Amino acid sequence: MDGRAETGNLGAYLSRIGAALDEFLLAEHGDAMTRHADWSMALDRPLPVEGVGGEAVIEELARTVIPNGTRLSEPGFWGWVTAGPGTIPAVASLAATVASPQRYTITAFNRLEELSLDWLADLCGLPGHMKGVYSSGGSVANLVALGAARQWALEQAGIDPAADGLGSTPVALPVALYASEEAHHTVQRAAGVLGLGRRSVRHIATDDRQRLDLTALAQALADDVAAGILPLAVIATAGTTNTGAIDPLRGAGELAREHGAWFHVDGAYGLPGILDQRLEPLYRGIELADSAIVDPHKWLGAPVGIAATFVRDRSILHRAFTQESSAYLEGAFAEPDDVRVSLDSMGVPYADFGVELSAPARGVVVWSILRELGRRGVRERIRRDNDFARHLASRVRLSNRLELVAEPVLSICCLRYRTEATDDLDALNAALLRRLVAETPYLPSSTVVKGRFAIRPCFINARTELEHVDAFCDAVIRIGDELALSIPAASLT
Ligand SMILES: Cc1ncc(COP(=O)(O)O)c(C=O)c1O
């Protein structure tokens, strides 16, 4: 092997890999752990001196690697807020890898980057003036949004934080961000990375349905203003990770405005929930957002690695994230009115709107989903998933051995088994979840809601059917009964 890349064999290789992936998706291969010894022995070798060649690599991929992948695509996988991608976006992603390895220059891919962002904003009910930029996930998307918030808020105080740094003020300017205690922890990390400090995030109490408590928010804002602290941003979550709660967007947005703070909406998971007309009123106030994020790699079924940040004015992003000019980029391209070949221009300069320079063309993937399904198809998916959570909740209500830990709003249903046989329902349910994951095809994750352990299926998996939801519910009751019967003979830990 001499290090040259092959051309002309993609079709043959992809048909072999496509067949292996189709087989993988049938989910008849069992869990990779059961064959751990085999695949780790086959793979754990020293760096080869001589390569085996493309054909052999494709064969190893098909035989040893793919069948031992993760179970995220199985219909019963409902852990965290993640699932396997849809088929069309997975293929679109591969197409971009080959035909547009970067998102820049005047190509169909650069155009689809912008078009799909506009479609996505429209799909999620964001105001028409909001413009976006893709990044790798909700963590970075929140960071980019809060970078814009930092830029805007400190510019009001005469500081350019991106250019001059936070230490450029003659006197220290303490700032605070406000998010509910149920907000995603990436908000804290973003505050840390942006130099605002994780401790500048105020964890505002939630009400009995895990939503941001507006009275507590108003009080925290007033206390900080009285103490000379600048309220930099109010962050509301549209679809919390734990329970799917939607914060009161209008109230939070109005309080942000009143205090001159930026209003950010983290809709990484739940923003597409606006498509379910039954829930649409809960999203009122989204039009007040200065920034919002949504992760197509969550509910829309894109392959992992795609989130979008939208802001009301992308020039703020430019000021917050510009790299300044560089010899290797500036001057390499023609003026916009002298574009003759695709490489004459960068196209939309996304590198200046976020933290990535090199980045894949992600827009084509989102475009493929929206072209394939249309608004109606996405809406049906969202409604179906929300219905799964509602159906499960109704079964829980009908059973004297199950209880709801949080009423579903979107597609998350937090429940647990209950019995008089033990006072320690947290331990019992933790043991139940371990058995469920080991013994059945159902893979929810867990959470703690107001101090109570819950089994937490999150239905965003487009391969799930109602029969899986019912079988999961039956399995929870069966395993719970078995555990309850074995108390106190067996340890629950
Ligand atoms: C509400 C919310 N925000 C942010 C994130 C972080 O997203 P990512 O895992 O894509 O970085 C998540 C992840 O589940 C989330 O649920």
mmCIF file of C-alpha atoms in Angstrom, residues 68-334:
data_model
loop_
_atom_site.group_PDB
_atom_site.id
_atom_site.type_symbol
_atom_site.label_atom_id
_atom_site.label_comp_id
_atom_site.label_asym_id
_atom_site.label_seq_id
_atom_site.Cartn_x
_atom_site.Cartn_y
_atom_site.Cartn_z
ATOM 1 C CA ASN A 68 -20.361 -4.794 17.749
ATOM 2 C CA GLY A 69 -21.537 -1.220 17.651
ATOM 3 C CA THR A 70 -23.791 0.593 20.102
ATOM 4 C CA ARG A 71 -27.450 -0.217 20.661
ATOM 5 C CA LEU A 72 -28.643 3.380 20.253
ATOM 6 C CA SER A 73 -30.498 2.547 17.036
ATOM 7 C CA GLU A 74 -32.555 -0.293 18.534
ATOM 8 C CA PRO A 75 -36.283 0.488 18.788
ATOM 9 C CA GLY A 76 -36.186 0.027 22.573
ATOM 10 C CA PHE A 77 -33.357 2.499 23.172
ATOM 11 C CA TRP A 78 -34.705 5.520 25.063
ATOM 12 C CA GLY A 79 -31.770 6.644 27.188
ATOM 13 C CA TRP A 80 -30.742 10.275 27.813
ATOM 14 C CA VAL A 81 -31.678 12.377 24.774
ATOM 15 C CA THR A 82 -30.040 10.387 22.035
ATOM 16 C CA ALA A 83 -30.832 7.699 19.472
ATOM 17 C CA GLY A 84 -29.515 6.304 16.213
ATOM 18 C CA PRO A 85 -29.859 8.481 13.109
ATOM 19 C CA GLY A 86 -32.405 8.100 10.350
ATOM 20 C CA THR A 87 -31.245 6.345 7.205
ATOM 21 C CA ILE A 88 -31.466 9.294 4.823
ATOM 22 C CA PRO A 89 -29.550 11.758 7.038
ATOM 23 C CA ALA A 90 -26.906 9.103 7.688
ATOM 24 C CA VAL A 91 -26.415 8.709 3.947
ATOM 25 C CA ALA A 92 -26.475 12.492 3.395
ATOM 26 C CA SER A 93 -23.754 12.822 6.001
ATOM 27 C CA LEU A 94 -21.569 10.383 4.101
ATOM 28 C CA ALA A 95 -22.283 12.224 0.849
ATOM 29 C CA ALA A 96 -21.045 15.447 2.446
ATOM 30 C CA THR A 97 -17.931 13.729 3.772
ATOM 31 C CA VAL A 98 -16.906 12.894 0.239
ATOM 32 C CA ALA A 99 -18.365 15.669 -1.925
ATOM 33 C CA SER A 100 -17.934 18.618 0.445
ATOM 34 C CA PRO A 101 -15.486 17.879 3.232
ATOM 35 C CA GLN A 102 -15.821 21.526 4.376
ATOM 36 C CA ARG A 103 -18.889 23.751 4.568
ATOM 37 C CA TYR A 104 -17.219 26.678 2.755
ATOM 38 C CA THR A 105 -16.936 28.004 -0.833
ATOM 39 C CA ILE A 106 -19.716 28.561 -3.353
ATOM 40 C CA THR A 107 -21.208 25.081 -3.603
ATOM 41 C CA ALA A 108 -24.590 23.440 -3.217
ATOM 42 C CA PHE A 109 -23.441 22.368 0.256
ATOM 43 C CA ASN A 110 -22.656 25.919 1.424
ATOM 44 C CA ARG A 111 -26.067 27.008 0.105
ATOM 45 C CA LEU A 112 -27.796 24.149 1.931
ATOM 46 C CA GLU A 113 -25.999 25.136 5.139
ATOM 47 C CA GLU A 114 -27.837 28.483 5.088
ATOM 48 C CA LEU A 115 -31.098 27.236 3.570
ATOM 49 C CA SER A 116 -31.455 24.432 6.114
ATOM 50 C CA LEU A 117 -30.754 26.827 8.999
ATOM 51 C CA ASP A 118 -33.554 29.071 7.721
ATOM 52 C CA TRP A 119 -35.865 26.053 7.328
ATOM 53 C CA LEU A 120 -34.973 24.861 10.806
ATOM 54 C CA ALA A 121 -35.747 28.271 12.321
ATOM 55 C CA ASP A 122 -39.073 28.282 10.479
ATOM 56 C CA LEU A 123 -39.849 24.698 11.581
ATOM 57 C CA CYS A 124 -39.195 25.601 15.216
ATOM 58 C CA GLY A 125 -41.302 28.759 15.187
ATOM 59 C CA LEU A 126 -38.377 31.175 15.538
ATOM 60 C CA PRO A 127 -38.876 34.725 14.259
ATOM 61 C CA GLY A 128 -37.881 35.216 10.605
ATOM 62 C CA HIS A 129 -35.015 37.565 11.439
ATOM 63 C CA MET A 130 -33.103 34.917 13.390
ATOM 64 C CA LYS A 131 -30.038 33.531 11.640
ATOM 65 C CA GLY A 132 -28.058 30.495 12.586
ATOM 66 C CA VAL A 133 -24.789 28.648 12.645
ATOM 67 C CA TYR A 134 -24.184 24.938 13.087
ATOM 68 C CA SER A 135 -21.839 23.393 15.606
ATOM 69 C CA SER A 136 -21.127 19.935 16.949
ATOM 70 C CA GLY A 137 -23.776 19.662 19.671
ATOM 71 C CA GLY A 138 -25.915 21.393 22.266
ATOM 72 C CA SER A 139 -22.906 22.049 24.493
ATOM 73 C CA VAL A 140 -21.139 24.107 21.846
ATOM 74 C CA ALA A 141 -24.400 25.637 20.627
ATOM 75 C CA ASN A 142 -25.085 26.933 24.158
ATOM 76 C CA LEU A 143 -21.503 28.198 24.380
ATOM 77 C CA VAL A 144 -21.893 30.114 21.119
ATOM 78 C CA ALA A 145 -25.227 31.608 22.222
ATOM 79 C CA LEU A 146 -23.848 32.653 25.590
ATOM 80 C CA GLY A 147 -20.764 34.064 23.843
ATOM 81 C CA ALA A 148 -23.157 36.323 21.961
ATOM 82 C CA ALA A 149 -24.903 37.175 25.246
ATOM 83 C CA ARG A 150 -21.581 38.084 26.871
ATOM 84 C CA GLN A 151 -20.592 40.244 23.897
ATOM 85 C CA TRP A 152 -23.869 42.097 23.786
ATOM 86 C CA ALA A 153 -24.268 42.648 27.516
ATOM 87 C CA LEU A 154 -20.730 43.879 28.068
ATOM 88 C CA GLU A 155 -20.800 46.075 24.985
ATOM 89 C CA GLN A 156 -23.697 47.893 26.711
ATOM 90 C CA ALA A 157 -21.196 48.629 29.500
ATOM 91 C CA GLY A 158 -18.583 49.881 27.007
ATOM 92 C CA ILE A 159 -16.456 46.718 27.014
ATOM 93 C CA ASP A 160 -15.513 44.466 24.092
ATOM 94 C CA PRO A 161 -14.943 41.225 25.985
ATOM 95 C CA ALA A 162 -13.856 39.177 22.967
ATOM 96 C CA ALA A 163 -11.254 41.714 21.864
ATOM 97 C CA ASP A 164 -10.047 43.118 25.171
ATOM 98 C CA GLY A 165 -10.851 40.410 27.704
ATOM 99 C CA LEU A 166 -12.886 40.569 30.857
ATOM 100 C CA GLY A 167 -10.057 42.183 32.786
ATOM 101 C CA SER A 168 -10.156 45.316 30.623
ATOM 102 C CA THR A 169 -12.466 47.282 32.924
ATOM 103 C CA PRO A 170 -10.938 49.660 35.461
ATOM 104 C CA VAL A 171 -13.205 48.183 38.126
ATOM 105 C CA ALA A 172 -14.409 44.605 38.392
ATOM 106 C CA LEU A 173 -17.805 44.109 36.802
ATOM 107 C CA PRO A 174 -19.517 41.120 38.422
ATOM 108 C CA VAL A 175 -22.117 39.445 36.232
ATOM 109 C CA ALA A 176 -24.728 36.726 36.702
ATOM 110 C CA LEU A 177 -26.641 34.295 34.518
ATOM 111 C CA TYR A 178 -29.989 32.813 35.523
ATOM 112 C CA ALA A 179 -31.191 29.320 34.689
ATOM 113 C CA SER A 180 -33.465 26.897 36.488
ATOM 114 C CA GLU A 181 -32.024 24.161 38.670
ATOM 115 C CA GLU A 182 -33.217 21.779 35.914
ATOM 116 C CA ALA A 183 -31.214 23.526 33.152
ATOM 117 C CA HIS A 184 -28.582 21.492 31.346
ATOM 118 C CA HIS A 185 -25.160 21.605 32.996
ATOM 119 C CA THR A 186 -23.484 22.687 29.764
ATOM 120 C CA VAL A 187 -24.731 26.169 30.651
ATOM 121 C CA GLN A 188 -22.336 26.171 33.592
ATOM 122 C CA ARG A 189 -19.453 24.939 31.462
ATOM 123 C CA ALA A 190 -20.178 27.643 28.878
ATOM 124 C CA ALA A 191 -20.046 30.259 31.654
ATOM 125 C CA GLY A 192 -16.711 28.817 32.767
ATOM 126 C CA VAL A 193 -15.205 28.744 29.269
ATOM 127 C CA LEU A 194 -16.394 32.300 28.575
ATOM 128 C CA GLY A 195 -14.583 33.565 31.645
ATOM 129 C CA LEU A 196 -17.803 34.448 33.451
ATOM 130 C CA GLY A 197 -17.338 31.629 35.925
ATOM 131 C CA ARG A 198 -19.512 28.606 36.581
ATOM 132 C CA ARG A 199 -20.469 30.172 39.903
ATOM 133 C CA SER A 200 -22.010 33.154 38.135
ATOM 134 C CA VAL A 201 -24.895 30.860 37.146
ATOM 135 C CA ARG A 202 -27.815 31.264 39.553
ATOM 136 C CA HIS A 203 -29.761 28.008 39.921
ATOM 137 C CA ILE A 204 -33.327 29.263 40.130
ATOM 138 C CA ALA A 205 -35.897 27.092 41.909
ATOM 139 C CA THR A 206 -38.544 25.246 39.920
ATOM 140 C CA ASP A 207 -42.248 24.816 40.538
ATOM 141 C CA ASP A 208 -44.028 21.499 41.153
ATOM 142 C CA ARG A 209 -43.773 20.716 37.421
ATOM 143 C CA GLN A 210 -40.024 21.340 37.184
ATOM 144 C CA ARG A 211 -40.450 24.700 35.415
ATOM 145 C CA LEU A 212 -38.471 27.839 36.141
ATOM 146 C CA ASP A 213 -40.217 29.666 38.985
ATOM 147 C CA LEU A 214 -40.729 33.255 37.811
ATOM 148 C CA THR A 215 -41.116 34.660 41.336
ATOM 149 C CA ALA A 216 -37.780 33.151 42.323
ATOM 150 C CA LEU A 217 -36.223 34.475 39.098
ATOM 151 C CA ALA A 218 -37.543 37.998 39.727
ATOM 152 C CA GLN A 219 -36.180 37.874 43.278
ATOM 153 C CA ALA A 220 -32.729 36.683 42.155
ATOM 154 C CA LEU A 221 -32.549 39.434 39.540
ATOM 155 C CA ALA A 222 -33.598 42.085 42.062
ATOM 156 C CA ASP A 223 -31.089 40.849 44.658
ATOM 157 C CA ASP A 224 -28.240 40.953 42.150
ATOM 158 C CA VAL A 225 -29.126 44.395 40.826
ATOM 159 C CA ALA A 226 -29.243 45.679 44.421
ATOM 160 C CA ALA A 227 -25.807 44.164 44.994
ATOM 161 C CA GLY A 228 -24.333 45.864 41.888
ATOM 162 C CA ILE A 229 -24.183 42.646 39.844
ATOM 163 C CA LEU A 230 -25.000 42.893 36.124
ATOM 164 C CA PRO A 231 -27.704 40.431 34.972
ATOM 165 C CA LEU A 232 -26.078 39.163 31.797
ATOM 166 C CA ALA A 233 -28.495 36.509 30.553
ATOM 167 C CA VAL A 234 -31.673 34.702 31.481
ATOM 168 C CA ILE A 235 -31.704 31.141 30.173
ATOM 169 C CA ALA A 236 -34.964 29.266 29.760
ATOM 170 C CA THR A 237 -35.178 25.636 28.722
ATOM 171 C CA ALA A 238 -37.790 24.466 26.226
ATOM 172 C CA GLY A 239 -37.741 20.774 27.086
ATOM 173 C CA THR A 240 -35.553 19.978 30.078
ATOM 174 C CA THR A 241 -33.325 16.944 29.925
ATOM 175 C CA ASN A 242 -34.726 15.363 33.085
ATOM 176 C CA THR A 243 -38.462 15.588 32.506
ATOM 177 C CA GLY A 244 -39.125 17.570 29.312
ATOM 178 C CA ALA A 245 -40.525 20.562 31.212
ATOM 179 C CA ILE A 246 -40.936 23.779 29.252
ATOM 180 C CA ASP A 247 -40.066 26.901 31.217
ATOM 181 C CA PRO A 248 -42.495 29.858 31.029
ATOM 182 C CA LEU A 249 -40.824 31.483 28.042
ATOM 183 C CA ARG A 250 -42.848 34.670 27.926
ATOM 184 C CA GLY A 251 -42.443 35.437 31.618
ATOM 185 C CA ALA A 252 -38.726 34.660 31.552
ATOM 186 C CA GLY A 253 -38.235 36.726 28.398
ATOM 187 C CA GLU A 254 -40.089 39.696 29.857
ATOM 188 C CA LEU A 255 -38.061 39.591 33.061
ATOM 189 C CA ALA A 256 -34.874 39.453 30.979
ATOM 190 C CA ARG A 257 -35.981 42.506 28.974
ATOM 191 C CA GLU A 258 -36.938 44.407 32.130
ATOM 192 C CA HIS A 259 -33.431 43.914 33.486
ATOM 193 C CA GLY A 260 -31.601 44.562 30.226
ATOM 194 C CA ALA A 261 -30.424 40.947 30.087
ATOM 195 C CA TRP A 262 -30.043 38.705 27.041
ATOM 196 C CA PHE A 263 -32.748 36.028 26.744
ATOM 197 C CA HIS A 264 -31.544 32.596 25.654
ATOM 198 C CA VAL A 265 -33.738 29.552 25.047
ATOM 199 C CA ASP A 266 -32.108 26.116 25.262
ATOM 200 C CA GLY A 267 -34.294 24.014 22.998
ATOM 201 C CA ALA A 268 -31.590 21.418 22.254
ATOM 202 C CA TYR A 269 -34.101 18.643 22.831
ATOM 203 C CA GLY A 270 -37.523 20.223 22.982
ATOM 204 C CA LEU A 271 -37.732 23.068 20.498
ATOM 205 C CA PRO A 272 -39.263 20.853 17.761
ATOM 206 C CA GLY A 273 -42.040 20.095 20.287
ATOM 207 C CA ILE A 274 -43.677 23.323 19.099
ATOM 208 C CA LEU A 275 -44.867 21.299 16.080
ATOM 209 C CA ASP A 276 -47.297 19.398 18.302
ATOM 210 C CA GLN A 277 -50.281 21.771 18.194
ATOM 211 C CA ARG A 278 -51.447 20.560 21.614
ATOM 212 C CA LEU A 279 -48.270 22.051 23.101
ATOM 213 C CA GLU A 280 -47.837 25.095 20.913
ATOM 214 C CA PRO A 281 -49.175 27.529 23.595
ATOM 215 C CA LEU A 282 -46.323 26.485 25.898
ATOM 216 C CA TYR A 283 -43.858 27.969 23.441
ATOM 217 C CA ARG A 284 -45.399 31.442 23.451
ATOM 218 C CA GLY A 285 -42.705 33.937 24.242
ATOM 219 C CA ILE A 286 -40.119 32.233 22.022
ATOM 220 C CA GLU A 287 -40.332 35.371 19.877
ATOM 221 C CA LEU A 288 -38.635 37.283 22.707
ATOM 222 C CA ALA A 289 -35.505 35.125 22.419
ATOM 223 C CA ASP A 290 -32.233 36.838 21.589
ATOM 224 C CA SER A 291 -30.785 33.395 20.973
ATOM 225 C CA ALA A 292 -32.062 29.843 20.833
ATOM 226 C CA ILE A 293 -30.538 26.456 20.159
ATOM 227 C CA VAL A 294 -31.866 23.198 18.780
ATOM 228 C CA ASP A 295 -30.044 19.911 18.184
ATOM 229 C CA PRO A 296 -31.073 18.166 14.962
ATOM 230 C CA HIS A 297 -29.085 15.193 16.302
ATOM 231 C CA LYS A 298 -31.675 14.735 19.013
ATOM 232 C CA TRP A 299 -35.341 14.708 17.991
ATOM 233 C CA LEU A 300 -34.846 15.176 14.249
ATOM 234 C CA GLY A 301 -32.739 12.027 13.857
ATOM 235 C CA ALA A 302 -29.574 13.557 12.413
ATOM 236 C CA PRO A 303 -26.299 11.708 13.044
ATOM 237 C CA VAL A 304 -24.540 12.949 16.191
ATOM 238 C CA GLY A 305 -22.530 16.095 15.616
ATOM 239 C CA ILE A 306 -25.184 18.615 14.553
ATOM 240 C CA ALA A 307 -26.619 21.461 16.636
ATOM 241 C CA ALA A 308 -27.733 24.933 15.635
ATOM 242 C CA THR A 309 -27.504 28.286 17.411
ATOM 243 C CA PHE A 310 -29.821 31.050 16.244
ATOM 244 C CA VAL A 311 -29.390 34.717 17.138
ATOM 245 C CA ARG A 312 -31.326 37.832 16.323
ATOM 246 C CA ASP A 313 -28.219 39.456 14.833
ATOM 247 C CA ARG A 314 -25.304 37.424 13.477
ATOM 248 C CA SER A 315 -23.012 40.465 13.572
ATOM 249 C CA ILE A 316 -22.883 39.978 17.358
ATOM 250 C CA LEU A 317 -21.597 36.462 16.754
ATOM 251 C CA HIS A 318 -19.015 37.906 14.395
ATOM 252 C CA ARG A 319 -17.764 40.330 17.042
ATOM 253 C CA ALA A 320 -17.781 37.593 19.672
ATOM 254 C CA PHE A 321 -16.031 34.920 17.616
ATOM 255 C CA THR A 322 -13.991 36.492 14.843
ATOM 256 C CA GLN A 323 -10.486 35.087 14.561
ATOM 257 C CA GLU A 324 -9.221 38.456 13.263
ATOM 258 C CA SER A 325 -7.632 38.394 9.831
ATOM 259 C CA SER A 326 -5.032 35.829 8.912
ATOM 260 C CA ALA A 327 -2.590 35.668 6.014
ATOM 261 C CA TYR A 328 -3.712 32.174 5.053
ATOM 262 C CA LEU A 329 -7.387 33.150 4.691
ATOM 263 C CA GLU A 330 -7.591 36.838 3.839
ATOM 264 C CA GLY A 331 -6.911 37.872 0.264
ATOM 265 C CA ALA A 332 -7.040 34.287 -0.959
ATOM 266 C CA PHE A 333 -10.504 34.845 -2.353
ATOM 267 C CA ALA A 334 -11.861 37.212 -4.984
#
